[in-house]
CSV table of C-alpha atoms in Angstrom, one decimal:
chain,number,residue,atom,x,y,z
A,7,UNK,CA,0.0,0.0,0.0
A,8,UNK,CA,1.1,3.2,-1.0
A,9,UNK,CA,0.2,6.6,0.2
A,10,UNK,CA,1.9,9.4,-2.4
A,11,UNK,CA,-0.1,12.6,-0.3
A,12,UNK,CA,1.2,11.7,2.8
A,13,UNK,CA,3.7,14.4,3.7
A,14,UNK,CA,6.1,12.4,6.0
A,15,UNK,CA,9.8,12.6,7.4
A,16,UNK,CA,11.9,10.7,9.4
A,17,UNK,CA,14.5,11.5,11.5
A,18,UNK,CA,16.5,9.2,13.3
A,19,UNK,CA,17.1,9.5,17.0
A,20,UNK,CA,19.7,7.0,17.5
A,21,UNK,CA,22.8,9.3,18.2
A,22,UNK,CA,20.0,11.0,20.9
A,23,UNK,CA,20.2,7.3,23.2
A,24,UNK,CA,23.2,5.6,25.2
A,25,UNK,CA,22.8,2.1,25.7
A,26,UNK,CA,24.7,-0.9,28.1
A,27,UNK,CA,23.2,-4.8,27.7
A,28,UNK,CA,23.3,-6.3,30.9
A,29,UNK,CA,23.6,-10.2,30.5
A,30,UNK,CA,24.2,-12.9,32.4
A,31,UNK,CA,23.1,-15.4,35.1
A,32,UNK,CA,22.6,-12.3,37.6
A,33,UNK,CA,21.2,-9.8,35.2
A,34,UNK,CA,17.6,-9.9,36.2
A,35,UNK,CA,19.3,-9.2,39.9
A,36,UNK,CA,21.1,-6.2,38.8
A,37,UNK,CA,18.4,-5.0,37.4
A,38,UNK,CA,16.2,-5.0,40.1
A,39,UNK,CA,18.6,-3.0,42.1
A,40,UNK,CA,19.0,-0.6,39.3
A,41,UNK,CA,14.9,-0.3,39.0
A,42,UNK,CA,13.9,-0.9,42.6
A,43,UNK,CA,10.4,0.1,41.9
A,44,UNK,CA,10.2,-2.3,38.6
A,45,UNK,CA,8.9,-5.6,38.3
A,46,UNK,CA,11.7,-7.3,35.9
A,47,UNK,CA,10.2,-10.7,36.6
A,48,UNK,CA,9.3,-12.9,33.7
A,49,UNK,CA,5.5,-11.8,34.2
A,50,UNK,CA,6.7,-8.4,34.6
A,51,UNK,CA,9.3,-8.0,31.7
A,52,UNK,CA,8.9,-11.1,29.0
A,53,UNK,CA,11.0,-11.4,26.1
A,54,UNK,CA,11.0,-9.2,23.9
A,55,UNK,CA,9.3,-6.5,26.3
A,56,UNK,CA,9.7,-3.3,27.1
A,57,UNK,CA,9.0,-0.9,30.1
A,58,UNK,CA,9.5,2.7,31.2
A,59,UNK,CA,11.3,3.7,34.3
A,60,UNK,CA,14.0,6.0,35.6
A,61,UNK,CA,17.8,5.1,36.7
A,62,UNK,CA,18.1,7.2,40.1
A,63,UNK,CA,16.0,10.3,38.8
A,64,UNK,CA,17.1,9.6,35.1
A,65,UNK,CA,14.7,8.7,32.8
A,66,UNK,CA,15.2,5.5,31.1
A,67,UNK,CA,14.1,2.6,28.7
A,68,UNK,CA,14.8,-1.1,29.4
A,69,UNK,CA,14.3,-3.6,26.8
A,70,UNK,CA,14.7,-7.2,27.5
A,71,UNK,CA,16.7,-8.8,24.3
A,72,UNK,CA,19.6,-10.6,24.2
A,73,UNK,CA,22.3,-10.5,20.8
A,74,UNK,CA,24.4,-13.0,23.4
A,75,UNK,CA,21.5,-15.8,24.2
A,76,UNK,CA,22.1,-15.0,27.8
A,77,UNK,CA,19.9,-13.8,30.0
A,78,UNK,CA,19.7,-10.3,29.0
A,79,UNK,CA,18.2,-6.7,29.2
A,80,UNK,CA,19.8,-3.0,27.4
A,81,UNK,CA,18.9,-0.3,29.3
A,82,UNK,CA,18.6,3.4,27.0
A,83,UNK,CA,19.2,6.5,28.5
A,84,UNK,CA,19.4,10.2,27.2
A,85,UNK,CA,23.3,10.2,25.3
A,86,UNK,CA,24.2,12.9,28.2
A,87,UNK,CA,23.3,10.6,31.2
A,88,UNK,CA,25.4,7.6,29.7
A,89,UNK,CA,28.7,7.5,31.4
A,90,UNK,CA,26.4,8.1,34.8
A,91,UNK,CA,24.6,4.9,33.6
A,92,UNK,CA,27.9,3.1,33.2
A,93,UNK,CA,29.2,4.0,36.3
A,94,UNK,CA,26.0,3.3,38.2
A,95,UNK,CA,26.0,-0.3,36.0
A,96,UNK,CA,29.5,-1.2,37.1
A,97,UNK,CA,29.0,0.4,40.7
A,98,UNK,CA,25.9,-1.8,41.6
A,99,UNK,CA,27.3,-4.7,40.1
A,100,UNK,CA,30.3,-5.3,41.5
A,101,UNK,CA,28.3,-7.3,44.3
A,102,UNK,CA,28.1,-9.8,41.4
A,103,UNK,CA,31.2,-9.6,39.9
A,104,UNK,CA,30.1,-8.0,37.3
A,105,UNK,CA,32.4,-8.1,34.2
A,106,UNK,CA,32.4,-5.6,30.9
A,107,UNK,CA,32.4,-7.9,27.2
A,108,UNK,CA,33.2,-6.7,24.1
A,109,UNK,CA,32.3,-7.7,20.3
A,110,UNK,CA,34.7,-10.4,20.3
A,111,UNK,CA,33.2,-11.9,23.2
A,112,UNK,CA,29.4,-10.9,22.4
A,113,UNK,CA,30.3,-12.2,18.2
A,114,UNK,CA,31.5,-15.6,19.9
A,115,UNK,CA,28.5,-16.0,21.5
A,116,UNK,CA,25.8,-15.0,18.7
A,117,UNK,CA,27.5,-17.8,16.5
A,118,UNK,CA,27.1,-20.2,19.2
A,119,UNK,CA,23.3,-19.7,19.2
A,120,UNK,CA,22.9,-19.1,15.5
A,121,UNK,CA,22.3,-15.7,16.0
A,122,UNK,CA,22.2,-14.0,12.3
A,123,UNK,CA,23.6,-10.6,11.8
A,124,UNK,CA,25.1,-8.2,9.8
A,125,UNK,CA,27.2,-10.8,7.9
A,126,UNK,CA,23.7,-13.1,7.6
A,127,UNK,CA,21.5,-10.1,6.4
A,128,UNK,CA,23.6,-8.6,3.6
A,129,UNK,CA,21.3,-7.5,1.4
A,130,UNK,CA,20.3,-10.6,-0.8
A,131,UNK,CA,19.0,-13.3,2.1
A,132,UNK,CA,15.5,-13.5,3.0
A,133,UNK,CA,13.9,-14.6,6.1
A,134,UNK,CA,13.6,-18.2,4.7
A,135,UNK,CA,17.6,-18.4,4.1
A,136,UNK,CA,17.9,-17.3,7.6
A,137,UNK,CA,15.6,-19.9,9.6
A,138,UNK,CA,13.7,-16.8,10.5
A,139,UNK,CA,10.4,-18.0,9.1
A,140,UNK,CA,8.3,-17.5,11.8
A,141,UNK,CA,8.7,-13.9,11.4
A,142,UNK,CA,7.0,-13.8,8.3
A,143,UNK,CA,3.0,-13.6,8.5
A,144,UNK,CA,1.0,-15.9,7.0
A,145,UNK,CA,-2.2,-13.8,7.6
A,146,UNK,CA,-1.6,-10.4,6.9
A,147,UNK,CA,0.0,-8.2,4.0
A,148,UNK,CA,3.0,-6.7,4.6
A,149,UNK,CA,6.0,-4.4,3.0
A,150,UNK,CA,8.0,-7.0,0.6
A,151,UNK,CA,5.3,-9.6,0.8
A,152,UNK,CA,5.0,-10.4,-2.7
A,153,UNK,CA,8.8,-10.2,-3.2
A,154,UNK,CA,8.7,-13.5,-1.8
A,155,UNK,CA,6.9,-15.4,-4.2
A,156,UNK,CA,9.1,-13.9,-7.1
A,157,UNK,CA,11.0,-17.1,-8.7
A,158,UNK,CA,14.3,-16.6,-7.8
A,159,UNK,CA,13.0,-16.3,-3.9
A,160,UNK,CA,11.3,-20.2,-4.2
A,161,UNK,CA,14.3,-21.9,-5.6
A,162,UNK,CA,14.7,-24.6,-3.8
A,163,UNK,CA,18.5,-24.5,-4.3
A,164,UNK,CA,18.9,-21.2,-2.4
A,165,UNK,CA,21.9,-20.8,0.1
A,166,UNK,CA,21.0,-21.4,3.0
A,167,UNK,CA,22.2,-21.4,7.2
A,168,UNK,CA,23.7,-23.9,8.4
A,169,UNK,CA,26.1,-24.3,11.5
A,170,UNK,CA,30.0,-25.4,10.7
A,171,UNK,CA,32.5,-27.6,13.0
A,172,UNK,CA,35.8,-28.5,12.2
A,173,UNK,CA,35.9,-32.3,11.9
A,174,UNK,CA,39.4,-31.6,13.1
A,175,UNK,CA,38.6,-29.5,16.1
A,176,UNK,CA,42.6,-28.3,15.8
A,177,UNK,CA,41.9,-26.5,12.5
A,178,UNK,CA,40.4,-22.9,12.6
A,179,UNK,CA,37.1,-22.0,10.1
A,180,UNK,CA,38.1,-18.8,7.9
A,181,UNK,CA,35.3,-16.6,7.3
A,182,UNK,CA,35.0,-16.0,3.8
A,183,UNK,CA,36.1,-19.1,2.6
A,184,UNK,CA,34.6,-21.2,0.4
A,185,UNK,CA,32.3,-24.4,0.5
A,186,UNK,CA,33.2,-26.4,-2.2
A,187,UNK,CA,31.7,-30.0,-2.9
A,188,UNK,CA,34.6,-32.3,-3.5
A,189,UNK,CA,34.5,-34.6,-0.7
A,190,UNK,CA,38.1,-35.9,-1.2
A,191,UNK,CA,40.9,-33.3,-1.3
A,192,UNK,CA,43.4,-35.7,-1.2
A,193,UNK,CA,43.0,-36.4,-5.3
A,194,UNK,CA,43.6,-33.9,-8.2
A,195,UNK,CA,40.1,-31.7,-7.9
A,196,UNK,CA,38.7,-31.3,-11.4
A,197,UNK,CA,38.5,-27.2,-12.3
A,198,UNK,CA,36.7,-25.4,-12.2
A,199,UNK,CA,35.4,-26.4,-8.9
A,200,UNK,CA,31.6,-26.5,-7.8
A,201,UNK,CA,30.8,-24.0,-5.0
A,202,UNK,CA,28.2,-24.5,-2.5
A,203,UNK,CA,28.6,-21.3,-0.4
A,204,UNK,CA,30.3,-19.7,1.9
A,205,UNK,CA,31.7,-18.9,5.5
A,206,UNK,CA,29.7,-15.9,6.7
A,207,UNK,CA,31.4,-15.8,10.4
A,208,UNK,CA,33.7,-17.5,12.7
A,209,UNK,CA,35.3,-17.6,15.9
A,210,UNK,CA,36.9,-19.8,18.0
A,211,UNK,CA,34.7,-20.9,21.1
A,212,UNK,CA,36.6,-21.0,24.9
A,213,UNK,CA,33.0,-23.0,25.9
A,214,UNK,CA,33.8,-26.0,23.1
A,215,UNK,CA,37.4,-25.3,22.6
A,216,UNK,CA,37.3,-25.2,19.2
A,217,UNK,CA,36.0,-23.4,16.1
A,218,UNK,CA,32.1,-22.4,15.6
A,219,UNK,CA,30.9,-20.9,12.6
A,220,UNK,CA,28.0,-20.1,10.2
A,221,UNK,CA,28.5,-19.8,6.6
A,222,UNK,CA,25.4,-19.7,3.9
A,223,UNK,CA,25.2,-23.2,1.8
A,224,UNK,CA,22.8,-24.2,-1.3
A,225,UNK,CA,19.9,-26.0,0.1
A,226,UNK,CA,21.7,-26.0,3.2
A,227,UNK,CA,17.8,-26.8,4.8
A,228,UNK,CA,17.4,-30.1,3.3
């Protein structure tokens, strides 16, 4: 549906917000102590959910999501009030030994749960490449609904995710490389050489001790 008289803009707001996650086995506990007067219980705050409060007089937005598969929460405030929110964050928490992540640390973990992102969504996947099906309505029209049923969307030869361990767990998984289809590399490979797909991330995993990855493979769902 298109509406040519609407006169519309939007601006963007994101530069306007400072944000922290806050995940973990004790985050829900932090949390309370940051928003005494919030109830971040599952009944209170479910997945996905979102509530309203202030941080010590500041006012502030707490979203319960998780880009880790932990336990997790972000907590928005005003871009002004975000090094008090750090400081507040890593205060409070030291009674649980709270510790700050980085990417590294957070990409690991997305790629352990199959957690698609930038490298996933690049511009020429759809939901159905992505096991992300159950976002898509089945009931209701939507913006790039009949995209979907074009013919190069319904091939059934489409890449795909799929999860990738080393057989050898000594060897490392080099995002970008490709997936080929020879199954011996041990003989001459006849050129040129069928590709399947490719790595789309990798890291190494402390929890499994060895390499995790995703990488997008033709009919990598079959």
């Amino acid at each position: 549906i298109v509406w040519p008289e609407l006169n519309v803009n939007v601006v963007s707001t994101t530069e306007q917000w400072a944000g922290a996650a806050i995940a973990g086995p004790n985050s829900r506990n932090l949390l309370q102590k940051l928003f005494p007067d919030v109830n971040v219980s599952n009944e209170g705050l479910p997945f996905m959910g979102y509530l309203e409060s202030n941080l010590f007089g500041i006012p502030a937005r707490i979203f319960r999501i998780s880009f880790s598969g932990e336990l997790a929460y972000e907590v928005n405030v005003e871009s002004d009030n975000g090094n008090y929110m750090w400081e507040k964050i890593i205060e409070i928490g030291k009674e649980f030994s709270i510790q700050p992540y980085g990417t590294e640390a957070l990409s690991t973990l997305r790629i352990e749960m199959g957690h698609v992102a930038g490298s996933e969504l690049d511009g020429r996947t759809i939901p159905y490449d992505n096991g992300l099906d159950g976002l898509v309505s089945k009931k209701k029209d939507f913006i790039g609904k009949r995209s979907l049923t074009r013919s190069d969307i319904v091939r059934s030869d489409r890449k795909q995710l799929v999860g990738l361990v080393p057989l050898n767990k000594a060897y490392g998984i080099e995002e970008g490389q490709h997936v080929i289809e020879e199954k011996n590399l041990n003989t001459p490979i006849k050129k040129p050489v069928k590709m399947l797909g490719h790595v789309t991330s990798s890291y190494f995993s402390p929890t499994l001790n060895h390499c995790v990855a995703m990488a997008l493979i033709k009919g990598g769902n079959r």
